[in-house]
C-alpha positions as MATLAB code, in Angstrom:
seq = 'RSHRFSLDVITLPKLESVCFRLTPPVYTNRGAYEGGLPQGGLAGLPGTRVQVSTRSNRPLSGGTLQVTRGPGKSALVRTEMQPAAPGEHEVSAAFELREPGRLEIRVRDVDGAESQEAFSTALSVLSDERPFVRLLDPPQVSLSTSAVALPVVLAAEDDYGISRLSLYRSLNDSRAIPVDLSVPNY';
ca = [
     -56.255  -17.883   -8.706;
     -52.348  -16.651   -9.796;
     -49.620  -17.710  -12.074;
     -46.557  -18.596  -10.213;
     -42.805  -16.250  -10.450;
     -39.631  -17.008   -9.370;
     -38.181  -13.745   -7.726;
     -34.728  -12.842   -6.942;
     -33.128  -10.709   -4.766;
     -30.467   -8.591   -6.480;
     -28.125   -7.252   -3.866;
     -25.181   -4.677   -4.444;
     -22.561   -3.929   -3.353;
     -22.604   -0.311   -0.599;
     -20.154    1.280    0.779;
     -19.338    0.785    3.854;
     -15.684    2.591    4.708;
     -13.309    4.499    2.379;
      -9.895    4.762    4.569;
      -6.819    6.574    3.289;
      -3.168    6.366    3.891;
      -1.007    9.623    2.429;
       2.624    9.425    2.186;
       4.139   12.694    1.868;
       7.603   12.908   -0.277;
      10.479   11.377    1.888;
      12.092   15.107    1.920;
       9.560   16.476    3.679;
      10.427   13.988    6.401;
       6.966   13.733    8.057;
       4.807   10.727    8.501;
       2.308    9.011    6.714;
      -1.335    9.927    7.564;
      -3.387    7.321    7.834;
      -7.991    6.812    8.411;
     -10.295    8.582    6.818;
     -11.396   11.159    4.690;
      -9.491   14.250    5.864;
     -11.414   17.584    6.697;
     -11.877   19.610    3.190;
     -10.966   16.609    1.246;
      -7.211   14.720    0.418;
      -4.582   16.987   -0.237;
      -0.794   16.617   -0.377;
       2.549   17.881   -2.056;
       3.306   16.599   -5.743;
       4.518   12.773   -5.230;
       2.528   12.079   -2.217;
       1.654    8.482   -2.347;
      -2.099    7.838   -2.025;
      -3.337    3.927   -1.049;
      -7.263    4.162   -1.281;
      -8.553    0.812    1.059;
     -12.610    0.247    0.359;
     -14.967   -2.004    2.194;
     -18.386   -3.396    1.244;
     -21.391   -4.954    3.025;
     -20.501   -7.653   -0.091;
     -17.533  -10.040   -1.025;
     -16.155   -8.153   -3.601;
     -13.952   -8.738   -7.128;
     -12.644   -5.232   -7.559;
     -13.357   -1.902   -8.052;
     -12.243    1.572   -9.957;
     -10.424    4.091   -8.588;
     -10.785    7.163  -11.061;
      -8.743   10.561  -10.850;
     -10.212   13.577  -12.551;
      -8.798   17.399  -13.535;
     -12.254   18.702  -13.052;
     -16.191   19.088  -14.200;
     -15.684   17.448  -18.093;
     -12.152   16.750  -18.236;
     -11.160   13.084  -18.850;
      -9.451   10.642  -16.688;
      -6.087   11.356  -15.837;
      -5.448    8.183  -14.111;
      -8.083    5.514  -13.579;
      -6.933    2.366  -11.788;
      -8.664   -1.097  -11.085;
      -8.816   -1.479   -7.236;
      -7.995   -5.275   -5.779;
      -9.363   -7.027   -2.928;
      -6.345   -9.215   -1.452;
      -7.736  -12.379   -0.855;
     -10.726  -13.663   -3.005;
     -14.203  -13.407   -1.368;
     -12.698  -10.510    0.604;
     -15.116   -7.745    1.561;
     -11.967   -4.890    1.132;
     -10.073   -3.317   -2.199;
      -7.293   -1.304   -2.393;
      -5.485    0.899   -5.194;
      -3.150    3.162   -4.912;
      -1.721    6.382   -6.704;
       0.537    9.452   -6.853;
      -0.871   12.493   -6.485;
       0.572   14.818   -9.586;
      -2.110   17.771  -10.311;
      -5.507   19.069   -8.316;
      -9.222   17.012   -9.528;
     -11.892   14.871   -8.077;
     -11.593   10.718   -6.890;
     -13.982    9.224   -7.704;
     -14.565    5.188   -6.675;
     -17.149    2.462   -7.440;
     -16.437   -1.138   -6.316;
     -17.829   -4.567   -7.736;
     -18.956   -7.252   -5.628;
     -18.236  -11.299   -6.818;
     -21.078  -11.366   -8.604;
     -20.160   -8.297  -10.880;
     -22.632   -6.371   -9.777;
     -21.450   -2.645   -9.476;
     -22.255    0.169   -6.531;
     -24.490    2.417   -7.418;
     -23.270    5.209   -5.547;
     -19.641    6.083   -5.970;
     -16.996    7.870   -3.176;
     -15.844   10.706   -4.317;
     -13.702   13.922   -3.192;
     -12.093   17.262   -3.849;
      -8.407   16.128   -4.651;
      -5.730   19.327   -4.047;
      -2.236   19.410   -4.611;
      -0.425   21.700   -2.005;
       2.237   23.926   -3.554;
       5.964   23.470   -2.157;
       7.493   27.563   -1.806;
      11.315   27.598   -1.970;
      13.847   27.404   -0.027;
      15.327   29.995    2.133;
      19.094   29.826    2.903;
      21.128   32.798    4.954;
      24.480   32.781    5.370;
      24.424   34.446    8.641;
      28.390   34.296    9.657;
      31.167   35.608    8.407;
      30.278   38.945    6.904;
      29.529   40.085    3.241;
      32.449   41.328    2.927;
      35.465   39.935    5.525;
      39.268   39.387    5.326;
      41.112   36.291    6.287;
      44.962   35.272    6.198;
      45.677   31.729    4.112;
      46.364   30.241    7.670;
      43.321   31.680    9.111;
      40.290   28.351    9.813;
      36.806   30.465    8.253;
      33.616   29.505   10.320;
      30.865   29.451    8.309;
      27.212   29.778   10.151;
      24.143   29.066    7.653;
      20.289   28.995    8.596;
      18.523   27.545    5.662;
      14.240   27.734    6.516;
      11.606   25.681    4.144;
       7.961   25.264    4.092;
       8.467   21.029    4.248;
      11.921   20.323    4.548;
      15.199   20.255    3.611;
      16.714   17.562    1.957;
      19.974   18.438    1.079;
      22.346   21.530    1.568;
      25.641   22.679   -0.391;
      27.581   25.205    0.016;
      29.740   26.553   -2.495;
      33.250   28.427   -2.080;
      35.662   29.776   -4.468;
      39.246   31.904   -4.120;
      40.153   34.690   -5.383;
      38.113   33.827   -8.460;
      38.375   30.601   -8.887;
      35.570   28.365   -9.815;
      32.897   27.542   -7.171;
      33.630   24.105   -5.615;
      30.547   22.531   -3.705;
      30.233   20.931   -0.283;
      27.535   19.135    1.045;
      26.861   20.384    4.557;
      24.890   17.430    6.629;
      20.936   18.386    7.753;
      19.550   17.395   10.847;
      16.871   15.094   10.536;
      13.201   15.785   12.698;
];
């Protein structure tokens, strides 16, 4: 005869899916990206808001979202992921992209068991080059009278977008006064 033993099954949460919402800074006039992990990892301009939602096979009580700079470095951001309601299979958290590094996510079920595997990906910060503004009209050396309305034509370019444009003007070496110009939203 064998001895009787009590066996319990320990179920661990498993990551089923991870979804992202990347919202670039307002000045870029670009829409948000929603979906799975983009090819090459997460990349955005400094100030990009990253919202992460993780789904599991078990009801979750929370999780941990950690952003580190590189191998062996300390955590830059450590955020507790929260479910929308108790007993949900999905947890979420958000952070702002400031530096390149690595993102790691682990989830915890309602019994307190943590997932064995972690979701991990690279974080890249895109560089935003300086805008380029050209004065097209009038030419650099121009003559006019005080009664003439002088049209000014500018061309402004930027790799991500222009949120504000000002023209500084002066008359006979006086202090330059800014005039804000309208910038079209695309």
